Short mmCIF file of the C-alpha atoms (twelve columns), coordinates in Angstrom:
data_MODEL
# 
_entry.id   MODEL 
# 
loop_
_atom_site.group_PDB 
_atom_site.id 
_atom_site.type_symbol 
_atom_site.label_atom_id 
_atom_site.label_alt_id 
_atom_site.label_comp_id 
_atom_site.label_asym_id 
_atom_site.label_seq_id 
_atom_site.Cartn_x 
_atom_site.Cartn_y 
_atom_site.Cartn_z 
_atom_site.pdbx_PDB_model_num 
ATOM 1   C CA . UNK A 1   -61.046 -107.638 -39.331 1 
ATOM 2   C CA . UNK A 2   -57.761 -108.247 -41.086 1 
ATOM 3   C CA . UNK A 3   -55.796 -110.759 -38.730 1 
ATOM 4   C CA . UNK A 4   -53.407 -109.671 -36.155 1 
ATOM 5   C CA . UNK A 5   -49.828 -110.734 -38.009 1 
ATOM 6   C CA . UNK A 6   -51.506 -108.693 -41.201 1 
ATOM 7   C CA . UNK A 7   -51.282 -105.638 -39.355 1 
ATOM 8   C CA . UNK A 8   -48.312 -106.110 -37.031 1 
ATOM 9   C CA . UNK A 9   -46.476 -106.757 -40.690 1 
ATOM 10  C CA . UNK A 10  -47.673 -103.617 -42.179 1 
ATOM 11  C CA . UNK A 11  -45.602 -101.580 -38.883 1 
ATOM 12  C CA . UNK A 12  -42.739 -103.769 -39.286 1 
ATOM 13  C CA . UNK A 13  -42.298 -103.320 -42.577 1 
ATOM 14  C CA . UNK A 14  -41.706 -99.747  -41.400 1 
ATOM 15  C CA . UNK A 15  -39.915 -99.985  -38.961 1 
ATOM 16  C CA . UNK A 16  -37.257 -102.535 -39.174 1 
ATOM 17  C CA . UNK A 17  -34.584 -100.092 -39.595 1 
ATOM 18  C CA . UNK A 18  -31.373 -99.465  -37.427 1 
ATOM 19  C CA . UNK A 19  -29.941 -97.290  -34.959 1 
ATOM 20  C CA . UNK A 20  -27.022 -93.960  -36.043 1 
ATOM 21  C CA . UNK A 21  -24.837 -93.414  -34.841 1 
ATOM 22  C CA . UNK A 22  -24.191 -97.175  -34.295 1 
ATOM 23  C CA . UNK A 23  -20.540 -95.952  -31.616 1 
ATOM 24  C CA . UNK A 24  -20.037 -96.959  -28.249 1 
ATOM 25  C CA . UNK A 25  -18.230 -93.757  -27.382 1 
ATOM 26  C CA . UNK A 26  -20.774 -91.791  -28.254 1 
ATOM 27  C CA . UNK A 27  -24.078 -90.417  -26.458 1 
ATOM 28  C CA . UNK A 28  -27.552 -91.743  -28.264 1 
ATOM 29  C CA . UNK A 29  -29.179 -88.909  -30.575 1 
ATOM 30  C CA . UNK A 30  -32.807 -89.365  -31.015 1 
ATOM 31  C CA . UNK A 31  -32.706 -86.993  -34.062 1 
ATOM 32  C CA . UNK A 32  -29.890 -88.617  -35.930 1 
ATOM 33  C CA . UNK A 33  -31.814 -92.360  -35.457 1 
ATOM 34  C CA . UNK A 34  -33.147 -94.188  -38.448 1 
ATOM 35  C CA . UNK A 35  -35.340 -96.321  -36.218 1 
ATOM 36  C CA . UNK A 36  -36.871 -93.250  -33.879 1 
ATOM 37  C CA . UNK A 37  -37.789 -91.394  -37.478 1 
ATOM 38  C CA . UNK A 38  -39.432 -95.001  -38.867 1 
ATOM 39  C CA . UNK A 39  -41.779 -94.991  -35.885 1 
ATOM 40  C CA . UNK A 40  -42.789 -91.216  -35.465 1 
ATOM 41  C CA . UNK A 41  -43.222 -91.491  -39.313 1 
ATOM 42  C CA . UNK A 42  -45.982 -94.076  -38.646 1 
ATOM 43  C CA . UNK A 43  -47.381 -92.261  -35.724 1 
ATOM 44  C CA . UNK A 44  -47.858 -89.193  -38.034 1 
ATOM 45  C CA . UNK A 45  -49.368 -91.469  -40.640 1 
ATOM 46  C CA . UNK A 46  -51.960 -91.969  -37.934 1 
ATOM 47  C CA . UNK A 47  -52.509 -88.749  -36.683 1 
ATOM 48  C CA . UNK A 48  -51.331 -89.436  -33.066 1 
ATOM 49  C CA . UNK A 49  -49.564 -86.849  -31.596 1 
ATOM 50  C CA . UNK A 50  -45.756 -87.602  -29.790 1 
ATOM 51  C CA . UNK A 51  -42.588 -86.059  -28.595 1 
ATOM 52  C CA . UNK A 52  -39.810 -87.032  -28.190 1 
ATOM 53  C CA . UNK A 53  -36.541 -86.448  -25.878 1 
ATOM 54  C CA . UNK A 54  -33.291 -88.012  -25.675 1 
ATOM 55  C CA . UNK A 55  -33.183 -88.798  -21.729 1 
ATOM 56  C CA . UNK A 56  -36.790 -90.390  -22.310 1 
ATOM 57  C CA . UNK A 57  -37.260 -92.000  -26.296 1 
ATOM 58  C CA . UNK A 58  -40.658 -91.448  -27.978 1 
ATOM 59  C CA . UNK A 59  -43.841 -90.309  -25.641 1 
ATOM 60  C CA . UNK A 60  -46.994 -90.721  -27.377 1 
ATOM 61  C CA . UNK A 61  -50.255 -89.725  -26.794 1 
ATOM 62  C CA . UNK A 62  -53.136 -88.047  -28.073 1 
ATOM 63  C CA . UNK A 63  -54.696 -84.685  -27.522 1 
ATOM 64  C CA . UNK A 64  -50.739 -83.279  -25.951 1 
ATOM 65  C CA . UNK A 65  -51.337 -79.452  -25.073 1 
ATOM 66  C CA . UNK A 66  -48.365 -77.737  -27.015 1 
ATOM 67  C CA . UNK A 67  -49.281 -74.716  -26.177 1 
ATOM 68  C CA . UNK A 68  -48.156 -74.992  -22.773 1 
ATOM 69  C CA . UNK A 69  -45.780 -72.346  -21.622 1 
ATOM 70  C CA . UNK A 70  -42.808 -72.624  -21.285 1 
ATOM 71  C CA . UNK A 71  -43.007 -75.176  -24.372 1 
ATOM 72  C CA . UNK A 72  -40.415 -77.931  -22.816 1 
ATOM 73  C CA . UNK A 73  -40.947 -81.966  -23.389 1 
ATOM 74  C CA . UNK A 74  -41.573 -81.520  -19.398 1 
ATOM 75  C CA . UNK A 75  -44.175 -78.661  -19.310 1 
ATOM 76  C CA . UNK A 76  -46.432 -81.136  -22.249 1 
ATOM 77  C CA . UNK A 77  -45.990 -84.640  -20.418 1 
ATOM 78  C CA . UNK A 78  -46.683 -82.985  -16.882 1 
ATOM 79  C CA . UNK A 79  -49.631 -81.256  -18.068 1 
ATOM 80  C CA . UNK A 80  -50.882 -84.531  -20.245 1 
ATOM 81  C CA . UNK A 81  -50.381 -86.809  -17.322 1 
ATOM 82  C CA . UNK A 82  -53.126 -85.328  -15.478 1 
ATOM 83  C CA . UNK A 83  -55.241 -87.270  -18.095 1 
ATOM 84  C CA . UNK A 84  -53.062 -90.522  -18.645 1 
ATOM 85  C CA . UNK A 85  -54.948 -94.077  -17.149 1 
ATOM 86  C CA . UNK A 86  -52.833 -96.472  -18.475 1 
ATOM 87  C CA . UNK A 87  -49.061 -96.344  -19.799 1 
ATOM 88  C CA . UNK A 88  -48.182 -98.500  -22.264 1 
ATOM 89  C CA . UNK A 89  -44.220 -98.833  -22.217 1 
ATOM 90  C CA . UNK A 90  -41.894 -100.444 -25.263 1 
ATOM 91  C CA . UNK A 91  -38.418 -100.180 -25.403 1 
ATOM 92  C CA . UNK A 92  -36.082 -99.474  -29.227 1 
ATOM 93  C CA . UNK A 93  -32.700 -99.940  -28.451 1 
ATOM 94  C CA . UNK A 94  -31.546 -102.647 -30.166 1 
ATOM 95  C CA . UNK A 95  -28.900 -105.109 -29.344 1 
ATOM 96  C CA . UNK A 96  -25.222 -105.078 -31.389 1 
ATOM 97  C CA . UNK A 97  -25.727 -107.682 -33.921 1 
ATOM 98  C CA . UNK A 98  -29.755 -106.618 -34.445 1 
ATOM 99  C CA . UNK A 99  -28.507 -103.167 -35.535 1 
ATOM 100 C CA . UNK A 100 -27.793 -104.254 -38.731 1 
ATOM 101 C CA . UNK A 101 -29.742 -103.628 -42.224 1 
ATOM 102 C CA . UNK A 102 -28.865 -106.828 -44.053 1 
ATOM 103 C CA . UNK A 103 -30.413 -108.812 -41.232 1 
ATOM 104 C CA . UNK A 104 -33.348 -105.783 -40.256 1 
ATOM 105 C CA . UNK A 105 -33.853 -106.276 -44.333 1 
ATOM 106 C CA . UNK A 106 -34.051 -110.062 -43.927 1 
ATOM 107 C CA . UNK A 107 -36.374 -110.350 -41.030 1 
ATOM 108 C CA . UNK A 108 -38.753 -107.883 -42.951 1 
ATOM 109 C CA . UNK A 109 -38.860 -110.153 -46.115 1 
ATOM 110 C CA . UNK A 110 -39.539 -113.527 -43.471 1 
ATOM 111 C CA . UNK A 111 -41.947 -111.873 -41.873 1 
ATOM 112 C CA . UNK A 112 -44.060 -110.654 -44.754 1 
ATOM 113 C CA . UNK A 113 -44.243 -114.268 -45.854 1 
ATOM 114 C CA . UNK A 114 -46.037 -115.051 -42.736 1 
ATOM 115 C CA . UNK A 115 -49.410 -116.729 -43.119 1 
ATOM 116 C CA . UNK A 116 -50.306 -119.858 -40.995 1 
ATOM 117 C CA . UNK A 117 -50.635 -119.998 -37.381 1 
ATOM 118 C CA . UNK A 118 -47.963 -122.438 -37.156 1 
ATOM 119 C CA . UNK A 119 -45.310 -120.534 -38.865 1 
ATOM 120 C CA . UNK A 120 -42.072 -119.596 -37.319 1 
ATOM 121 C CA . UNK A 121 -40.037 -116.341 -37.641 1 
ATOM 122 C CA . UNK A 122 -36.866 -115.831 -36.102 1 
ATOM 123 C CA . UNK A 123 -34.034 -113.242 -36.010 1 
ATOM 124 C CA . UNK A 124 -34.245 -109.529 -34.190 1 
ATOM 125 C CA . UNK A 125 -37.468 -109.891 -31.876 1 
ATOM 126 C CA . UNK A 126 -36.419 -107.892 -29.427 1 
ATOM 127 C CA . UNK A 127 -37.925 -105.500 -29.565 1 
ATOM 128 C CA . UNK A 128 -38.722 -104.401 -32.727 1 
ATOM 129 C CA . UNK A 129 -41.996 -107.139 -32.786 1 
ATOM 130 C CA . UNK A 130 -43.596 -105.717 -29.605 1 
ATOM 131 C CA . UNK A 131 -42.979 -101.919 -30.926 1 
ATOM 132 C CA . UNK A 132 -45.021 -103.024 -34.182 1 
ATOM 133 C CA . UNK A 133 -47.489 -105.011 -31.999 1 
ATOM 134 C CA . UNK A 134 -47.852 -101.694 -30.165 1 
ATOM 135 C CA . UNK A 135 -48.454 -99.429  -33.213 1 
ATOM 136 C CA . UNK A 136 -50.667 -102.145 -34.841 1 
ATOM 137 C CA . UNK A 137 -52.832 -101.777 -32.147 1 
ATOM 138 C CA . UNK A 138 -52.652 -97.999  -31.778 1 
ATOM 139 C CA . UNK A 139 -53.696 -97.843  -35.676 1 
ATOM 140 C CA . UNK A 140 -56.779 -100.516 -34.976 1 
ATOM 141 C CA . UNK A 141 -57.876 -98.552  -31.975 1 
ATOM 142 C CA . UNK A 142 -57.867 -94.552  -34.122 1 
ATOM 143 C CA . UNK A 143 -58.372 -96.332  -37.883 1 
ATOM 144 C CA . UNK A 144 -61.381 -98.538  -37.230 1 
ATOM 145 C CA . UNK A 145 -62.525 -98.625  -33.343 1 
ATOM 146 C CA . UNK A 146 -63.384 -94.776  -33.542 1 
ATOM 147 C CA . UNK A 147 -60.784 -94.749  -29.902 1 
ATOM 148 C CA . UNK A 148 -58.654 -91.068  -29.922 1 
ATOM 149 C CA . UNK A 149 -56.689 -93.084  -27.072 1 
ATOM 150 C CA . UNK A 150 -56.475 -89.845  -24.965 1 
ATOM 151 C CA . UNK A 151 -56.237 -91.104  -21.739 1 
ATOM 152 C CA . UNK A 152 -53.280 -93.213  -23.177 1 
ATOM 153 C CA . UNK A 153 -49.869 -92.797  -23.171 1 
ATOM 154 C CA . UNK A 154 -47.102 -95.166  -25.136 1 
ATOM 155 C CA . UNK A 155 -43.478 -95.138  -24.586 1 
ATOM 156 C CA . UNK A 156 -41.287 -96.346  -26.555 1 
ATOM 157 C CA . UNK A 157 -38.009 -95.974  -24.424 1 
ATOM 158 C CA . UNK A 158 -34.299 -96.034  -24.906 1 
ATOM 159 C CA . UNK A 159 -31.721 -96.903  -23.017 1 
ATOM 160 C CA . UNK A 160 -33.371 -100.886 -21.736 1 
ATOM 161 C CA . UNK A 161 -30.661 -103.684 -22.319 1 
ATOM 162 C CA . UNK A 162 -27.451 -103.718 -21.355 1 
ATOM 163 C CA . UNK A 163 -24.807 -101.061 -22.496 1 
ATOM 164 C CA . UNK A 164 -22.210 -103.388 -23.010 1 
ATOM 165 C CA . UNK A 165 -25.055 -105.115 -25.747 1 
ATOM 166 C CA . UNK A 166 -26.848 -102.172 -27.388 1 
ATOM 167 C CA . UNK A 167 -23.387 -100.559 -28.297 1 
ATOM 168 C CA . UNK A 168 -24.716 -96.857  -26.756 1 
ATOM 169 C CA . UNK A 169 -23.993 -95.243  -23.489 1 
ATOM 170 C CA . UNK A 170 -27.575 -93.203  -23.039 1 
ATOM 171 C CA . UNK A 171 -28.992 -93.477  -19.418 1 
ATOM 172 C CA . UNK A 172 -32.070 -95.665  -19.491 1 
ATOM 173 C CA . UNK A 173 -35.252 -93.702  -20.537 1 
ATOM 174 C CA . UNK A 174 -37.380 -95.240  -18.095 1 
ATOM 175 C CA . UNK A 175 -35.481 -94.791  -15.393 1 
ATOM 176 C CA . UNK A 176 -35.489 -90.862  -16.390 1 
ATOM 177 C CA . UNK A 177 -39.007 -91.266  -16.727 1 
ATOM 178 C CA . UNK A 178 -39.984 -92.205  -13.763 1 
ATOM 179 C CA . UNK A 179 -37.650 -89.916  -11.702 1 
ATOM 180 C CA . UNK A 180 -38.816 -86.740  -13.629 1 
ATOM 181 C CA . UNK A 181 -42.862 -87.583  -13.665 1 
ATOM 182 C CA . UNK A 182 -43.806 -90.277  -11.061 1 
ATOM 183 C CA . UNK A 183 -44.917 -87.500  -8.791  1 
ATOM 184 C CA . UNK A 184 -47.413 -86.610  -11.625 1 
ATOM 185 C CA . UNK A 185 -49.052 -90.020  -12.314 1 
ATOM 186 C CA . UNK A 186 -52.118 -90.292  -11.715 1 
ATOM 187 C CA . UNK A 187 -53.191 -92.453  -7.889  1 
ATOM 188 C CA . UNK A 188 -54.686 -95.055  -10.077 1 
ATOM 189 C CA . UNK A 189 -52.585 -95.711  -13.262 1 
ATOM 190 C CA . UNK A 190 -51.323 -98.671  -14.453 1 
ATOM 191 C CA . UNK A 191 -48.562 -99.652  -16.896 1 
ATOM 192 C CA . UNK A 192 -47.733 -102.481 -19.057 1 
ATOM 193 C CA . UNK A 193 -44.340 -103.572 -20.165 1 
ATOM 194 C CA . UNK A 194 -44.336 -104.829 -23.591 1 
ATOM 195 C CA . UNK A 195 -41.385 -106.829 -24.471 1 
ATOM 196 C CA . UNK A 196 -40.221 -110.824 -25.383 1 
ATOM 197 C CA . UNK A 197 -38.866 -113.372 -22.844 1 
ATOM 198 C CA . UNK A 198 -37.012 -116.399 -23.769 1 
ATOM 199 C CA . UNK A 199 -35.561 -119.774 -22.358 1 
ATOM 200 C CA . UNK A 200 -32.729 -118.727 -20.425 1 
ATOM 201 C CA . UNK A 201 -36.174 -117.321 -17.654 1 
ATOM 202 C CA . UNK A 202 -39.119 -119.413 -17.466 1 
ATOM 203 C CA . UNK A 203 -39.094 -123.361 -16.627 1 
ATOM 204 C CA . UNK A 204 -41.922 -124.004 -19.084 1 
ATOM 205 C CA . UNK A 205 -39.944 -122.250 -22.033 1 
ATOM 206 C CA . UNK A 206 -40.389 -125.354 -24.023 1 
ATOM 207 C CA . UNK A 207 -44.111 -125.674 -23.928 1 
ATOM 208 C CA . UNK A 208 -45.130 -124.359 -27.600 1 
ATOM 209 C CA . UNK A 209 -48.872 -123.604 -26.556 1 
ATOM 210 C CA . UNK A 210 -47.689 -120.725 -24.285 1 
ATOM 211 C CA . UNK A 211 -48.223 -117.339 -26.103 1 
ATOM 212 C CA . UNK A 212 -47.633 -115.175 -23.639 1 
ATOM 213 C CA . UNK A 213 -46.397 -114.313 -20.345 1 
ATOM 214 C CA . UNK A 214 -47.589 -112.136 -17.587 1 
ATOM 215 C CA . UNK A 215 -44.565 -110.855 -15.391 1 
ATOM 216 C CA . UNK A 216 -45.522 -109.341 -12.158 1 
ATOM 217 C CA . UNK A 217 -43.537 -108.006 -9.324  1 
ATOM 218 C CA . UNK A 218 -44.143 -109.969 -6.253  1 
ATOM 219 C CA . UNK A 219 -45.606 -106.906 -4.471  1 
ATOM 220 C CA . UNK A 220 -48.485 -106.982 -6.319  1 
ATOM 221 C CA . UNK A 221 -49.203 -109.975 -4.054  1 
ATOM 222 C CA . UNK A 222 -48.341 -108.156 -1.082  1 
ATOM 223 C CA . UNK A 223 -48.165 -104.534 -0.242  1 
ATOM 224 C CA . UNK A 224 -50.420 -103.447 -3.538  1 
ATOM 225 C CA . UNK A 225 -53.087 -105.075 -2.445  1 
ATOM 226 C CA . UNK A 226 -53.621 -102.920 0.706   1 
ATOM 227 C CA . UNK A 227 -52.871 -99.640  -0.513  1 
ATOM 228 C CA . UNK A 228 -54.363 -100.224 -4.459  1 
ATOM 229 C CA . UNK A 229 -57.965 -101.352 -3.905  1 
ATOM 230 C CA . UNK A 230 -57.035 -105.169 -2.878  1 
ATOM 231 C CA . UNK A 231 -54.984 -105.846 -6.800  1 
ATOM 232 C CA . UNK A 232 -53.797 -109.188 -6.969  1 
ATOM 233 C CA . UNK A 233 -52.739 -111.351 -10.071 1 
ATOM 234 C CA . UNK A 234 -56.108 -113.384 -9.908  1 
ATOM 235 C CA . UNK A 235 -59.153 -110.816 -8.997  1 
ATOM 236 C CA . UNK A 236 -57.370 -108.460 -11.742 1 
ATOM 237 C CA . UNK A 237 -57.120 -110.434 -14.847 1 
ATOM 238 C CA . UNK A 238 -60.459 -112.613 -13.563 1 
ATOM 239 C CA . UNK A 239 -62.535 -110.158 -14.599 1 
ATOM 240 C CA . UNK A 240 -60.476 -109.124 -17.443 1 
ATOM 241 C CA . UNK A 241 -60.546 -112.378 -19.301 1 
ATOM 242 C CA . UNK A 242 -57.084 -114.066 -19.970 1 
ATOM 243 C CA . UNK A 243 -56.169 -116.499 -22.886 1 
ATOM 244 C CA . UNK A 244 -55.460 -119.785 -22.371 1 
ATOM 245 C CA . UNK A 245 -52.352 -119.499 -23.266 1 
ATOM 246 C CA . UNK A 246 -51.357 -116.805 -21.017 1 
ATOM 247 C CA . UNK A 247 -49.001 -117.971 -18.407 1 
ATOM 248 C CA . UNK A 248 -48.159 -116.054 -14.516 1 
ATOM 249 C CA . UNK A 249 -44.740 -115.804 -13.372 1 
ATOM 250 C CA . UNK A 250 -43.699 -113.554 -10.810 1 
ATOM 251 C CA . UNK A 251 -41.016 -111.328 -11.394 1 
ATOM 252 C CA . UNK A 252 -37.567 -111.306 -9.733  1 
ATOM 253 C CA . UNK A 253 -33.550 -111.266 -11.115 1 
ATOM 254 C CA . UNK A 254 -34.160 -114.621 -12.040 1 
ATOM 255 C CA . UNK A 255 -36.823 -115.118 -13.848 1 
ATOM 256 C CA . UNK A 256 -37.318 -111.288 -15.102 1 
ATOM 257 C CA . UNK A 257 -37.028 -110.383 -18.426 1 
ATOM 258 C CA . UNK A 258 -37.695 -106.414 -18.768 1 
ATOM 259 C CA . UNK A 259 -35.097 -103.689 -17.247 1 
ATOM 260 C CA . UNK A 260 -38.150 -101.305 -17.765 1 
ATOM 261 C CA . UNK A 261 -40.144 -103.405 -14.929 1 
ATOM 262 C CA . UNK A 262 -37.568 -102.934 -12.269 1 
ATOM 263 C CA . UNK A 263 -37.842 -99.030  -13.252 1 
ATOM 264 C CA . UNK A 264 -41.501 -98.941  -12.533 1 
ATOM 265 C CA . UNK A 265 -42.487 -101.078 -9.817  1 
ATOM 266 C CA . UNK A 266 -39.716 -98.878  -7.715  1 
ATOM 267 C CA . UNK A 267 -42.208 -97.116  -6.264  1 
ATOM 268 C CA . UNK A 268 -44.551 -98.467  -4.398  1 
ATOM 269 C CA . UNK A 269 -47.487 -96.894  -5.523  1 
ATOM 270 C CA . UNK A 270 -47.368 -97.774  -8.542  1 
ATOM 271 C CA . UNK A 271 -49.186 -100.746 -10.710 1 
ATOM 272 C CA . UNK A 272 -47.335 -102.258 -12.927 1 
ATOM 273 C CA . UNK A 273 -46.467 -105.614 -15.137 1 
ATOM 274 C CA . UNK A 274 -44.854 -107.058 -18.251 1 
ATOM 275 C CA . UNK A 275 -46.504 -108.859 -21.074 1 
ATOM 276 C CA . UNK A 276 -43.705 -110.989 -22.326 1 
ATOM 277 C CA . UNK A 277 -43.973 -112.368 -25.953 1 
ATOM 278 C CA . UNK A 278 -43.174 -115.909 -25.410 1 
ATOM 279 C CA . UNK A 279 -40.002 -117.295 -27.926 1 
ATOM 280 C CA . UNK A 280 -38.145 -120.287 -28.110 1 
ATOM 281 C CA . UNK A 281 -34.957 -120.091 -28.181 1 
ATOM 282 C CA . UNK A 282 -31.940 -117.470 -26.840 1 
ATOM 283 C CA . UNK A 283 -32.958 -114.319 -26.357 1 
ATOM 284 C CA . UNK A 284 -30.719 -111.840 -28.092 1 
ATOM 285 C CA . UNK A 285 -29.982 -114.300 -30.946 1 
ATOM 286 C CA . UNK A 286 -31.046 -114.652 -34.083 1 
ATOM 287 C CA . UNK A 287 -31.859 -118.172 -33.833 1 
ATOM 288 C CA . UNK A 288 -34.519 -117.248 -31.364 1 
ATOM 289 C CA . UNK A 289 -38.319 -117.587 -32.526 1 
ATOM 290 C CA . UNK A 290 -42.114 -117.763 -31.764 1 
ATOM 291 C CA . UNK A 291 -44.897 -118.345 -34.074 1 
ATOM 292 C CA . UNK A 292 -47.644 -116.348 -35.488 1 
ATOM 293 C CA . UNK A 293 -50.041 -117.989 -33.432 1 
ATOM 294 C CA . UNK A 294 -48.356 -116.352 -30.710 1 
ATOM 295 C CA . UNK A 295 -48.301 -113.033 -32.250 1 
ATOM 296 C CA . UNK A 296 -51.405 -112.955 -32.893 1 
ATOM 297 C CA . UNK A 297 -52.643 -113.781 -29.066 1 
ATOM 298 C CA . UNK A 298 -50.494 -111.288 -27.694 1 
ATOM 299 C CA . UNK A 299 -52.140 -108.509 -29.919 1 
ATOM 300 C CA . UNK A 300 -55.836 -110.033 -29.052 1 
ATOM 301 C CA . UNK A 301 -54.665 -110.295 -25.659 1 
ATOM 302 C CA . UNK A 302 -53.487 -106.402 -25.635 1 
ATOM 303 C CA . UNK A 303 -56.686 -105.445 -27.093 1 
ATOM 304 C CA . UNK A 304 -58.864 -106.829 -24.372 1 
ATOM 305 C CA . UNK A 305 -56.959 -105.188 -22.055 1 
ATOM 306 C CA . UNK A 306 -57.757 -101.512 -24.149 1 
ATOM 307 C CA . UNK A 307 -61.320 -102.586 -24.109 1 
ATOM 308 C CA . UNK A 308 -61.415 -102.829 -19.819 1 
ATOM 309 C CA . UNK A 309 -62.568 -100.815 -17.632 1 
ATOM 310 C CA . UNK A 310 -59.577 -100.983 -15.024 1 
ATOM 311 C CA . UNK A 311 -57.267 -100.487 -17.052 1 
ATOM 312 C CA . UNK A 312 -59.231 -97.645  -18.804 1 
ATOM 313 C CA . UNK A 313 -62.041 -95.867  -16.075 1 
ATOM 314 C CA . UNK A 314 -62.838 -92.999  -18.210 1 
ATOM 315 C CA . UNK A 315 -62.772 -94.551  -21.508 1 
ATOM 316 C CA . UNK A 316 -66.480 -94.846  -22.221 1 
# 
């Protein structure tokens, strides 16, 4: 199997590509974007079927009933849900100074020189590497694991950092999300957060053999465990198998990283975390890096957890 930065390049190659209409003043058009088109272009390249909405972003999964009536976005995710185990969840708003070609164009050339574990890349991280990490894997699991993914969904939201940063006014996709379908989810389904955290959150920032960090909302300590057959951070990923260098840290203003967390683990019911790409640096700069060696065990890591049998009941 080709290695894991092989693959992730082949997606970013695609789909480092910016946002139009780049205007503060003006509402976010999911048709008119360069960057929505690059990634449903590679989801039609592998057969995976999507729609998309501009309150939401990009909803993926496989198997969607379009001949629902009436055919809304609404009618198709409600009717899909019924289906959906785990959630995978990646925002694609991008920052004010990512959305920009020469430096998209830059970071593809860096990255395709990529080759040994130790080698750095730096520049627009966030969160353009965890929505190729995300497709990689998607193309791995239909291409050669003979996995239709159909009790998976993928989001790949709008709307996550900061309005004053990402230049657009849209309403945060997640949050939409959420408020339109969490009374469709499934009892048992679980999400992951993809996205990258940085040194301004996590005390052992510094330490270069972290790859990857598991966020988790403190009430998965506490009221989850009563009401969602006894989850906690430990008995979970025991079984699962965690990395070595896969770090806890519970989640909180403070030390949080992902907007799209705080959306999910609103209600109460609901199982959620963040896998945060560990980088060293400031996050939302271009100075900020990681290594290949840490792309490469976040992928591995994300695999497992497509291979598992909580996060997946009904996959074999």
């Amino acid at each position: 199997m080709a290695m894991p930065i092989k693959r992730v390049n082949r997606f970013v190659n695609k789909i480092a590509d910016i946002h139009y209409p780049y205007c503060q003043d003006s509402e976010y058009d999911v048709d008119l974007s360069y960057k929505v088109k690059s990634i449903t272009a590679c989801l039609d390249e592998l057969n995976i079927d999507f729609v998309y909405d501009s309150r939401y972003g990009i909803i993926v999964s496989n198997r969607l009933n379009r001949d629902v009536k009436p055919y809304t976005v609404n009618k198709i995710v409600k009717d899909k849900l019924k289906n959906i185990d785990l959630i995978l969840v990646s925002h694609i708003d991008m920052i004010s100074v990512f959305n920009n070609k020469e430096v998209l164009n830059k970071f593809k050339d860096d990255f395709s020189k990529l080759d040994k574990f130790e080698d750095n890349i730096s520049g627009p991280l966030d969160n353009t590497i965890t929505n190729a990490v995300l497709l990689a894997l998607l193309a791995l699991r239909v291409e050669n694991l003979g996995d239709d993914c159909k009790d998976i969904m993928a989001i790949f939201t709008i709307g996550e950092e900061r309005k004053s940063e990402r230049g657009f006014k849209e309403p945060k996709g997640m949050k939409n999300f959420m408020e339109k379908f969490s009374g469709h989810l499934k009892d048992d389904v679980k999400f992951i957060n993809l996205d990258v955290t940085a040194s301004e959150y996590h005390y052992y920032k510094k330490d270069q053999n972290i790859a990857a960090l598991i966020e988790y909302d403190e009430s998965l300590n506490s009221n989850k465990i009563d009401k969602l057959y006894k989850y906690s951070k430990l008995d979970i990923f025991d079984e699962i198998g965690l990395g070595d260098d896969i770090m806890f840290c519970d989640y909180s203003d403070e030390e949080g990283t992902s907007d799209d967390l705080e959306e999910i683990v609103l209600y109460e019911d609901v199982f959620g975390f963040t896998l945060g790409l560990n980088t060293y640096g400031t996050i939302h700069s271009l100075k900020n890096r990681t290594t290949v060696r840490n792309i490469d065990s976040y992928f591995n890591q994300l695999n497992k957890f497509f291979d598992s049998e909580f996060f997946r009941p009904n996959f074999r």
